[in-house]
Coordinates of N, CA and C in Angstrom, one line a residue:
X267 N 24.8 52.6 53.5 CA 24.0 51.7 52.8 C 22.6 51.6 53.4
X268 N 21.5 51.5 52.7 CA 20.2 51.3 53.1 C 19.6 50.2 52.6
X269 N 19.1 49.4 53.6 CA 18.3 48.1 53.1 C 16.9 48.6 53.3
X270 N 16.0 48.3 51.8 CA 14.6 49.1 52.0 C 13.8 47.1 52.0
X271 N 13.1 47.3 52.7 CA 12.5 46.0 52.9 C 10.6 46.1 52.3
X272 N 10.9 44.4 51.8 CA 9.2 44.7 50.9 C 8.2 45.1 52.6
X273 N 6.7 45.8 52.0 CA 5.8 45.7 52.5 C 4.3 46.0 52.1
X274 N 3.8 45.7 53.0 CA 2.6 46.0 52.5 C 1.2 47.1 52.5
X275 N 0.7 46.9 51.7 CA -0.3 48.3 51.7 C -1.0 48.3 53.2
X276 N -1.2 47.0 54.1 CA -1.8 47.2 55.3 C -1.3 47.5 56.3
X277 N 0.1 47.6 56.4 CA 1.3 48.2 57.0 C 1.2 49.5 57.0
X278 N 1.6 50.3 55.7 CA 1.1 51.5 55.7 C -0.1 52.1 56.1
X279 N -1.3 51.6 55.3 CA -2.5 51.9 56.4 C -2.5 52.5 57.4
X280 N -2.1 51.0 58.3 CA -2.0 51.0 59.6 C -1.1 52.6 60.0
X281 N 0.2 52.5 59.6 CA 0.7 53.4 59.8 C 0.3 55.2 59.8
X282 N -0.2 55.5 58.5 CA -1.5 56.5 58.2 C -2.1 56.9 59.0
X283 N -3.0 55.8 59.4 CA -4.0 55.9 60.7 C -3.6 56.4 61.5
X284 N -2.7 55.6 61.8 CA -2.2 56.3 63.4 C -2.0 57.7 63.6
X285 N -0.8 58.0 62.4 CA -0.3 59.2 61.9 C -1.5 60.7 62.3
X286 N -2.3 60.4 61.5 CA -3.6 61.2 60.9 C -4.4 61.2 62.5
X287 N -5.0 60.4 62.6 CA -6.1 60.2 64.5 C -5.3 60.4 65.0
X288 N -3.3 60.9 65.2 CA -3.2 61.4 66.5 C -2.8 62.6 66.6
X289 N -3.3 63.3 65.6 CA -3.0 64.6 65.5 C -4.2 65.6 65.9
X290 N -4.1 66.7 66.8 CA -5.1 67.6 67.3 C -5.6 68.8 67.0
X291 N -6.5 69.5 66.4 CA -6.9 71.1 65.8 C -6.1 72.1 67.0
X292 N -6.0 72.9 65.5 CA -5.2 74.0 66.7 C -6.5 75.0 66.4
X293 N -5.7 76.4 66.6 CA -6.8 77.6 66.4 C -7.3 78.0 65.3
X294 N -6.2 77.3 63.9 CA -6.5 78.1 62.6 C -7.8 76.6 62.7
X295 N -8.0 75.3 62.8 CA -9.5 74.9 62.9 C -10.6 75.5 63.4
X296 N -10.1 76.1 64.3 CA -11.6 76.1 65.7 C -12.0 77.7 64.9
X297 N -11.1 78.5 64.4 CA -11.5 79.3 63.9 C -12.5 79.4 62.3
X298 N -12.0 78.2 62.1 CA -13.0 77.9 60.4 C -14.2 77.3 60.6
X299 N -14.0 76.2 61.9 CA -15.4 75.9 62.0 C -16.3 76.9 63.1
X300 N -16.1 78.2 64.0 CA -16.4 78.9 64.6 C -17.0 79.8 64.0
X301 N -17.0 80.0 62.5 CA -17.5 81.2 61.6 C -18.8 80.3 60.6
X302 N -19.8 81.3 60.6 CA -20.8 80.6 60.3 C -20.7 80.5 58.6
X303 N -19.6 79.6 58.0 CA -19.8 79.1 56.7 C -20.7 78.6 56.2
X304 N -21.2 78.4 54.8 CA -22.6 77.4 54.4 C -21.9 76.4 54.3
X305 N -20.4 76.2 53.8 CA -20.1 74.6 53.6 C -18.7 74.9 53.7
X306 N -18.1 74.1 54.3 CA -16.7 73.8 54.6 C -15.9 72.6 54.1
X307 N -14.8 72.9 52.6 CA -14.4 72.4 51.9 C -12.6 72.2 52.4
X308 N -12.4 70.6 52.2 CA -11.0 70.4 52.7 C -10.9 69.3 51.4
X309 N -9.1 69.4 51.7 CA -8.9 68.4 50.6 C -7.7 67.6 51.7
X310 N -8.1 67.8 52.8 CA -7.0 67.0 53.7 C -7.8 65.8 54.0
X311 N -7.4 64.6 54.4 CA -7.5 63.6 54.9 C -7.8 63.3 56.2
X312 N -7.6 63.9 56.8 CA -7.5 63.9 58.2 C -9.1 64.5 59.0
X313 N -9.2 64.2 60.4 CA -10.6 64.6 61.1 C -10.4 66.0 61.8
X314 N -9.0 66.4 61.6 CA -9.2 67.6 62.4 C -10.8 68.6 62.7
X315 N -11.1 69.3 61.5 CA -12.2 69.9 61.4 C -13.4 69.3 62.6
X316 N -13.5 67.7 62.1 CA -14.6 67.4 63.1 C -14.4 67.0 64.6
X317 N -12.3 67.1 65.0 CA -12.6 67.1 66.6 C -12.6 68.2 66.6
X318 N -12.5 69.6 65.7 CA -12.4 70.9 66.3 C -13.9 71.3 66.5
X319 N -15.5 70.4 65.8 CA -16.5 70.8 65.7 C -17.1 69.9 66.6
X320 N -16.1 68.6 67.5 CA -16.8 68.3 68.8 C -16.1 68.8 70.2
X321 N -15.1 69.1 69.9 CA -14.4 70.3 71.0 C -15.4 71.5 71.5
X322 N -15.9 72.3 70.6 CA -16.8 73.3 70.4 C -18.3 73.3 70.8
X323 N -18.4 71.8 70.6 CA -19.8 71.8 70.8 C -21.2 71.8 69.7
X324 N -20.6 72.0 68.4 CA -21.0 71.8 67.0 C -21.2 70.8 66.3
X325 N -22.6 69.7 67.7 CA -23.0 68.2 67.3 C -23.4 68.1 65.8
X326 N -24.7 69.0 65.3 CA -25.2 68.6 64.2 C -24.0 69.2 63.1
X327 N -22.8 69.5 63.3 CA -22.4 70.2 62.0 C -21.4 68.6 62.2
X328 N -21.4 68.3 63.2 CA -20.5 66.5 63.2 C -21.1 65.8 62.4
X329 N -22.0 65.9 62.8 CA -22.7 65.0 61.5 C -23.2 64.6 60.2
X330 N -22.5 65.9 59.8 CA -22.8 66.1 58.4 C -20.9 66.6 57.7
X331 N -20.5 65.4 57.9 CA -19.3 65.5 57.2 C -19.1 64.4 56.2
X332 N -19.1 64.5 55.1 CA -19.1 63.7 54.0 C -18.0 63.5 53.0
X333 N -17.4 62.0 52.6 CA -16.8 62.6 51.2 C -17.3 62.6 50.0
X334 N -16.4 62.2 49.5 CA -16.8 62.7 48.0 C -17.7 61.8 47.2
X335 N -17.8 60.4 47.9 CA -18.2 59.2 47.3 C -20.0 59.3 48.0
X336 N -20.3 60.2 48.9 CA -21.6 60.3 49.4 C -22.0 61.6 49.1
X337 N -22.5 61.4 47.7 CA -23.2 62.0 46.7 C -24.4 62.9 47.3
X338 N -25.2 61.6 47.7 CA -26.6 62.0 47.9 C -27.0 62.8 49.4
X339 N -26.1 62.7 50.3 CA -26.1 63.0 51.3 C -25.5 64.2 51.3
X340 N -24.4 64.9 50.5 CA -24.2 66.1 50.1 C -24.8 66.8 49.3
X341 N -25.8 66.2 48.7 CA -26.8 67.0 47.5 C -27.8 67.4 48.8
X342 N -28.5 66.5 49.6 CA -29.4 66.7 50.5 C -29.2 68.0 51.6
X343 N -27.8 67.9 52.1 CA -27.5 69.4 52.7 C -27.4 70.2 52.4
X344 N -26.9 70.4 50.6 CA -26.8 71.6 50.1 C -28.2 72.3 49.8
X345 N -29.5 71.5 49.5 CA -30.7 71.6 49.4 C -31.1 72.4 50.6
X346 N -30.7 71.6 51.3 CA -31.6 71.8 52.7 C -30.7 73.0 53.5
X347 N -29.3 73.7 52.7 CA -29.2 74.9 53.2 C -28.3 74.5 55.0
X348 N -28.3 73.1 54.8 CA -27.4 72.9 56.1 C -25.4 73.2 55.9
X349 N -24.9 73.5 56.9 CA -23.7 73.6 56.3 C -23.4 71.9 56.5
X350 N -22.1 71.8 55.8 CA -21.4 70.0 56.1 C -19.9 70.7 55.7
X351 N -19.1 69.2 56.4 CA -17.5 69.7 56.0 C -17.7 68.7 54.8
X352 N -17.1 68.9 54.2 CA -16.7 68.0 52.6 C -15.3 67.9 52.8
X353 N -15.5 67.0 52.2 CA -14.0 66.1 52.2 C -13.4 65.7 50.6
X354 N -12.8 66.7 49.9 CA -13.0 66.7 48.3 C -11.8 65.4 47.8
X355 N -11.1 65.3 48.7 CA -10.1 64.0 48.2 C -10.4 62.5 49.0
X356 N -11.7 62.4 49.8 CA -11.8 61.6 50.6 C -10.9 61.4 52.5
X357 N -11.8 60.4 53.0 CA -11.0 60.5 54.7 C -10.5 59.6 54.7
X358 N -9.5 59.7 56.0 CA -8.2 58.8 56.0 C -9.2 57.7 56.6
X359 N -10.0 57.5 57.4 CA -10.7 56.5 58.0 C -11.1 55.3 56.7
X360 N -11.9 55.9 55.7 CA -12.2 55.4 54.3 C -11.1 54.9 52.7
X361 N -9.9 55.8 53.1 CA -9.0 55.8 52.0 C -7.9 54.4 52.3
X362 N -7.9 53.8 51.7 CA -6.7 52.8 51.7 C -5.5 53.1 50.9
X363 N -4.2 52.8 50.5 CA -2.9 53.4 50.5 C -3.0 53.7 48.8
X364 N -3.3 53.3 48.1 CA -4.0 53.4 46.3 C -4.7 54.3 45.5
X365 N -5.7 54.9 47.3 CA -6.6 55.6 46.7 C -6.7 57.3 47.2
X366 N -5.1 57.5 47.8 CA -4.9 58.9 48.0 C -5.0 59.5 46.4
X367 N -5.0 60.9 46.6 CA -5.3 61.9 45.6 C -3.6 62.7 46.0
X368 N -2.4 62.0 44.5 CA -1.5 62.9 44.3 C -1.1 63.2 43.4
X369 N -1.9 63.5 42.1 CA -1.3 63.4 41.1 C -2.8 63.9 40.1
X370 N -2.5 64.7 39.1 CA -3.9 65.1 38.3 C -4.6 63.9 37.8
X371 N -4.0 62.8 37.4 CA -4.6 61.9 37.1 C -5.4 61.3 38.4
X372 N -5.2 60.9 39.7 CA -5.5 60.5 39.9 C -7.1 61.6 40.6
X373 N -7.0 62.6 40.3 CA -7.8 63.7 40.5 C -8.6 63.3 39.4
X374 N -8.5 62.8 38.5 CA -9.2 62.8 37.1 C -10.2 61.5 37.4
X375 N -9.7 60.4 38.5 CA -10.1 59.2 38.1 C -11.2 59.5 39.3
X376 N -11.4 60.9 40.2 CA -12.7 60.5 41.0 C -13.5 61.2 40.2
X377 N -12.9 62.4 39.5 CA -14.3 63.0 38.6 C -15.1 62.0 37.7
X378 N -14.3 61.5 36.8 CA -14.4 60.1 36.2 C -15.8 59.1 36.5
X379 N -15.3 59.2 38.2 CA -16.2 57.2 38.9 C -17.5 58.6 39.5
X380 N -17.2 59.6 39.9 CA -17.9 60.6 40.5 C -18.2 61.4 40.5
X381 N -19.5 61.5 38.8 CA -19.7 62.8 38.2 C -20.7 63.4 39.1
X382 N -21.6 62.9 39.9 CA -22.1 63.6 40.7 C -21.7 64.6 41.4
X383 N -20.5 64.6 41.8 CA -19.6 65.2 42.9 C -19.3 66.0 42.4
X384 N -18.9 66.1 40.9 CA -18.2 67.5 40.3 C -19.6 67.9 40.3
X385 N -20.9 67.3 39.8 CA -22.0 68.7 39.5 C -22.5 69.5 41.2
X386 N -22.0 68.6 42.2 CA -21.9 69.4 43.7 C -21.3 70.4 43.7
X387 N -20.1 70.3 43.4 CA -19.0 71.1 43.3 C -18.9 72.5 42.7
X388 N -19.4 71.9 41.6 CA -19.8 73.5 40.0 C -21.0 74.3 41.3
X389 N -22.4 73.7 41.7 CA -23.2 74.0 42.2 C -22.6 74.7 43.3
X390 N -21.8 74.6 44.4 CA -21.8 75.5 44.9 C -20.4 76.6 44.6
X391 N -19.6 76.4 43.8 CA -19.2 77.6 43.2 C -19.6 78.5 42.3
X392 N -21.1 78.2 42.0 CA -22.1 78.5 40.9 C -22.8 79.5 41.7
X393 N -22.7 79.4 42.9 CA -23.9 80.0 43.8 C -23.0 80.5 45.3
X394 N -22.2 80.6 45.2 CA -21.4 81.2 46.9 C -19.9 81.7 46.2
X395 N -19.7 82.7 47.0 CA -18.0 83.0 46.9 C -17.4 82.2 47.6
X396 N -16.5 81.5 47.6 CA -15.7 80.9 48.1 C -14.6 81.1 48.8
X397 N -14.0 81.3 49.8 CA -12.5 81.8 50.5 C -11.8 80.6 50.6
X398 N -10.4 80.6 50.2 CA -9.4 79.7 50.3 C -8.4 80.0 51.2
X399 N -8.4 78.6 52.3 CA -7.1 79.3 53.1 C -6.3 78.0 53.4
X400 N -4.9 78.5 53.8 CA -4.3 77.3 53.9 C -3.9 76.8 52.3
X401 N -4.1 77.3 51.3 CA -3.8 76.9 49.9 C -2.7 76.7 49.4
X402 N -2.2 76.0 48.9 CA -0.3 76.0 48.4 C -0.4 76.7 47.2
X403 N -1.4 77.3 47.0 CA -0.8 77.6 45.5 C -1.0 77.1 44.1
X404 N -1.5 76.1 44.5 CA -2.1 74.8 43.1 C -2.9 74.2 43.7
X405 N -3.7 73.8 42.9 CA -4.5 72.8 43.6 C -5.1 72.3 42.0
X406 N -5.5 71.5 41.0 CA -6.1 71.2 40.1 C -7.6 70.7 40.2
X407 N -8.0 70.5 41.6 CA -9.3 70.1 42.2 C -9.9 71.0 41.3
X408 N -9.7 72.1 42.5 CA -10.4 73.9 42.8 C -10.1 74.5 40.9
X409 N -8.8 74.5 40.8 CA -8.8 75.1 39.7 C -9.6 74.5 38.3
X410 N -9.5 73.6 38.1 CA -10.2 73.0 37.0 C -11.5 73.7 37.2
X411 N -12.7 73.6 38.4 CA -14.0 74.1 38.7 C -13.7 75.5 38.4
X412 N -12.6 76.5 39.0 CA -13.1 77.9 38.3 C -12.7 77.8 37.3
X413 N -11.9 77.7 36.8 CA -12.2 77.7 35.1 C -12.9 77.0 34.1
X414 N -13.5 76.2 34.5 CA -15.1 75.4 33.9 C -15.9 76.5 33.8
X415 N -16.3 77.2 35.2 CA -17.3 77.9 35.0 C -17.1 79.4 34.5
X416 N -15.9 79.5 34.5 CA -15.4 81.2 33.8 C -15.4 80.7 32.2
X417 N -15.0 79.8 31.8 CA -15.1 79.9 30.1 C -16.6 79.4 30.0
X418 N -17.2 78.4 30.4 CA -19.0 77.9 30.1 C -19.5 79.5 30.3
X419 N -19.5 79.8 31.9 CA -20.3 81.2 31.7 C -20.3 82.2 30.9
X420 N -18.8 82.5 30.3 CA -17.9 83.9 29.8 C -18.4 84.9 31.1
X421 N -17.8 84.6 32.0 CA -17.9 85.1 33.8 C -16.3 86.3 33.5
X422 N -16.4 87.1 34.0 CA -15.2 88.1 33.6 C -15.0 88.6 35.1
X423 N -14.5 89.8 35.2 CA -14.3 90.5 36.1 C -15.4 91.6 36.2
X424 N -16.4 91.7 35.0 CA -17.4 92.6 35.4 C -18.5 91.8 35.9
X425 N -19.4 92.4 36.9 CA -20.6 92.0 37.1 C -20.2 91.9 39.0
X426 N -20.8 92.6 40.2 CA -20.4 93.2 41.1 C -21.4 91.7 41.6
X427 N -22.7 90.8 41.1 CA -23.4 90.3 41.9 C -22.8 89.3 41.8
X428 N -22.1 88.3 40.6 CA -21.4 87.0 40.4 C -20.2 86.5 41.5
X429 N -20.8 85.3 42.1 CA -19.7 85.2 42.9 C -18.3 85.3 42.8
X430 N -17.7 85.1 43.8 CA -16.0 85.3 43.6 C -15.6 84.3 44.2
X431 N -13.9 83.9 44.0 CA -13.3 83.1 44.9 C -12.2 84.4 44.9
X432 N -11.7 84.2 46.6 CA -11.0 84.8 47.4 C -9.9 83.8 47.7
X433 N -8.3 83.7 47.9 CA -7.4 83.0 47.9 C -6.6 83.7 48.8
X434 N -6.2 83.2 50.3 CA -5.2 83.8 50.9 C -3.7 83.5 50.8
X435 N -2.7 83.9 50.3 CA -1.3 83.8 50.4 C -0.4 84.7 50.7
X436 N 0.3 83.6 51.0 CA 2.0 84.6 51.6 C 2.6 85.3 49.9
X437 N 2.7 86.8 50.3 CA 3.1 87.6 49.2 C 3.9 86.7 48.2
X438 N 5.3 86.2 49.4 CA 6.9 85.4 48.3 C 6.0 84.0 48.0
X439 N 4.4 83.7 47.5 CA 3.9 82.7 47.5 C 3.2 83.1 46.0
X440 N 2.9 84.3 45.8 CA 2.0 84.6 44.6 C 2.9 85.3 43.2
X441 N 2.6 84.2 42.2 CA 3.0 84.0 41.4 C 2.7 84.5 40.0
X442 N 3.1 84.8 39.1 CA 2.2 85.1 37.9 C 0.9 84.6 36.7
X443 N 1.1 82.7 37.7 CA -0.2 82.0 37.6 C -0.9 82.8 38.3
X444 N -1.2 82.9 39.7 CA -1.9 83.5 40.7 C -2.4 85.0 40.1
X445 N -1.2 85.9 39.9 CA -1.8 87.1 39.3 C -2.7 87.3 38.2
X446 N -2.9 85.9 37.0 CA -3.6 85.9 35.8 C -4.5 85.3 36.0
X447 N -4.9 84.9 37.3 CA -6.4 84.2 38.0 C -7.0 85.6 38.5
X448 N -6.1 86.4 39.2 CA -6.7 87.6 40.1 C -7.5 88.3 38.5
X449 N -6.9 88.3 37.6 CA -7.1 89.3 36.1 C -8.3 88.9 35.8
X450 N -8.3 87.7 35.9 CA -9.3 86.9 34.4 C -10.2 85.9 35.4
X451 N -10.2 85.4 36.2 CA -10.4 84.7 36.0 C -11.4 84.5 38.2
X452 N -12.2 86.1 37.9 CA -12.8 86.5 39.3 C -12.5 85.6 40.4
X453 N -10.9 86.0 40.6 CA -10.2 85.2 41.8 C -9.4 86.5 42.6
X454 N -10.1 87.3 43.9 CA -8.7 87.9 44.4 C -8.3 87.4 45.4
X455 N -6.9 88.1 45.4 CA -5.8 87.8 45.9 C -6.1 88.2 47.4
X456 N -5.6 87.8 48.6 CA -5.8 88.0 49.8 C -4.0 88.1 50.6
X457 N -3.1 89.2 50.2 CA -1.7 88.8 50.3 C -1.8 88.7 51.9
X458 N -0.7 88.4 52.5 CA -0.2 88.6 53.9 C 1.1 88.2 53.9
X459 N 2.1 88.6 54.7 CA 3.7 88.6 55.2 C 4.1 87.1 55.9
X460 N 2.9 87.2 56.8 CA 3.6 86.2 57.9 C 2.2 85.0 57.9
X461 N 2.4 84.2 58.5 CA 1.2 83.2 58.8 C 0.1 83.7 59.6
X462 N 0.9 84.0 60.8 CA 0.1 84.4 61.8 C -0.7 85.7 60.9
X463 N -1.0 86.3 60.6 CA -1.8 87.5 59.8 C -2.9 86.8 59.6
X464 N -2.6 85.1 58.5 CA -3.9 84.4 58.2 C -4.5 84.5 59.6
X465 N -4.3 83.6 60.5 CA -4.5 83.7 61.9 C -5.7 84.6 62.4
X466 N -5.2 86.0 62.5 CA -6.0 87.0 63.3 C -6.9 87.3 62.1
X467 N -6.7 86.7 60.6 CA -7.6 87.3 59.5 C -8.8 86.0 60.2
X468 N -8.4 85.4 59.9 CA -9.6 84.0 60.5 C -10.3 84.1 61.5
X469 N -9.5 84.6 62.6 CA -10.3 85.4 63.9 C -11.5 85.9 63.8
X470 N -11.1 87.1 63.2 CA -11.8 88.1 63.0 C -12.8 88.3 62.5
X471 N -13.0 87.3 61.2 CA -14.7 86.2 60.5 C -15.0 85.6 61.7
X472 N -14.4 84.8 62.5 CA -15.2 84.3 63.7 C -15.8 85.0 64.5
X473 N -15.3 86.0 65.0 CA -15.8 86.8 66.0 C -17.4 88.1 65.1
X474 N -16.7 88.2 63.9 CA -17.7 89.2 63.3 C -19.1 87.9 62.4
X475 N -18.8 87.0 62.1 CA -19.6 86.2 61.8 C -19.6 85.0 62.5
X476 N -20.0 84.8 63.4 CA -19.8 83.4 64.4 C -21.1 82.4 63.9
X477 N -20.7 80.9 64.0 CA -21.7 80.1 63.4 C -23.0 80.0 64.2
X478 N -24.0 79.9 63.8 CA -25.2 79.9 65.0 C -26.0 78.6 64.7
X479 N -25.8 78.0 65.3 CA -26.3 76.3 65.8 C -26.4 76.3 66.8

């Protein structure tokens, strides 16, 4: 028998917090922020990325981590050609227990309050290829944005200068949604077997493209 007892959203919070701040970057972070990306997109909650970017030694790229709700301060770095981490579902520091992102609706309700953010968003998939790692497989964020801009543009598989998005997964991970993105929809596939593969693939952008700050 289980007795489930009331509580409250500040309980949880609390709980969250803890959860999230006491957790530490391993190598697949130090490796994403070690490679000189223009902008570094997460839809996690958590600060990993920025102790892995004060571990490192990567002050001014600490300082430019934003979510989704600070519009203007992400339009200004994209301008200004600075990289920033984005934070596309918001941080656990700022999110209270209501206002996680699990469900398309409630994906729908920040495009909604924050249309700015989606014209951020189009803007830099409008203008950079994009690599996905760490991806499950779905995401309705990311996906909705490429296919906004593949039916507005009629963006195909031809044209060698138009950016791409790149998507790394485990082979027993790619599906026949996956395969009719790779077709249509200028998304390839990046297969691998084991995890560790992503791993030395992430490396290996760090060491051949390292960030320079």
């Amino acid at each position: 028998m289980y007795f489930i007892l009331p509580f409250t959203t500040d309980f949880c919070d609390d709980e969250l917090n803890a959860l999230f701040y006491a957790a530490e970057p391993n190598k697949y972070h130090d490796y994403i922020i070690s490679t000189n990306y223009r902008h570094i997109i997460t839809t996690n909650y958590d600060s990993l990325l920025e102790k892995s970017a004060k571990k490192l030694g990567y002050k001014s790229l600490l300082t430019r981590s934003y979510s989704y709700v600070e519009q203007q301060n992400l339009s200004i770095a994209i301008y200004s050609q600075n990289t920033a981490i984005i934070h596309a579902h918001g941080k656990i520091s700022d999110l209270k227990l209501d206002q996680f992102v699990l469900t398309r609706d409630d994906y729908l309700t920040i495009m909604k309050h924050n249309p700015g953010f989606r014209l951020i968003m189009n803007s830099i998939f409008l203008t950079n290829s994009v690599l996905f790692t760490g991806y499950g497989g779905s995401d309705p964020h990311f996906e909705d944005i490429i296919s906004d801009l593949n039916m507005t543009l009629n963006w195909d598989n031809e044209g060698e200068d138009l950016p791409r998005c790149y998507i790394m997964l485990r082979k027993d991970k790619i599906t026949p949604i996956r395969e009719f993105l790779n077709d249509k929809h200028r998304v390839d596939i990046i297969a691998f077997d084991e995890y560790n593969q992503m791993t030395v693939f992430l490396k290996d952008l760090a060491e051949s493209n390292p960030r320079r700050e």
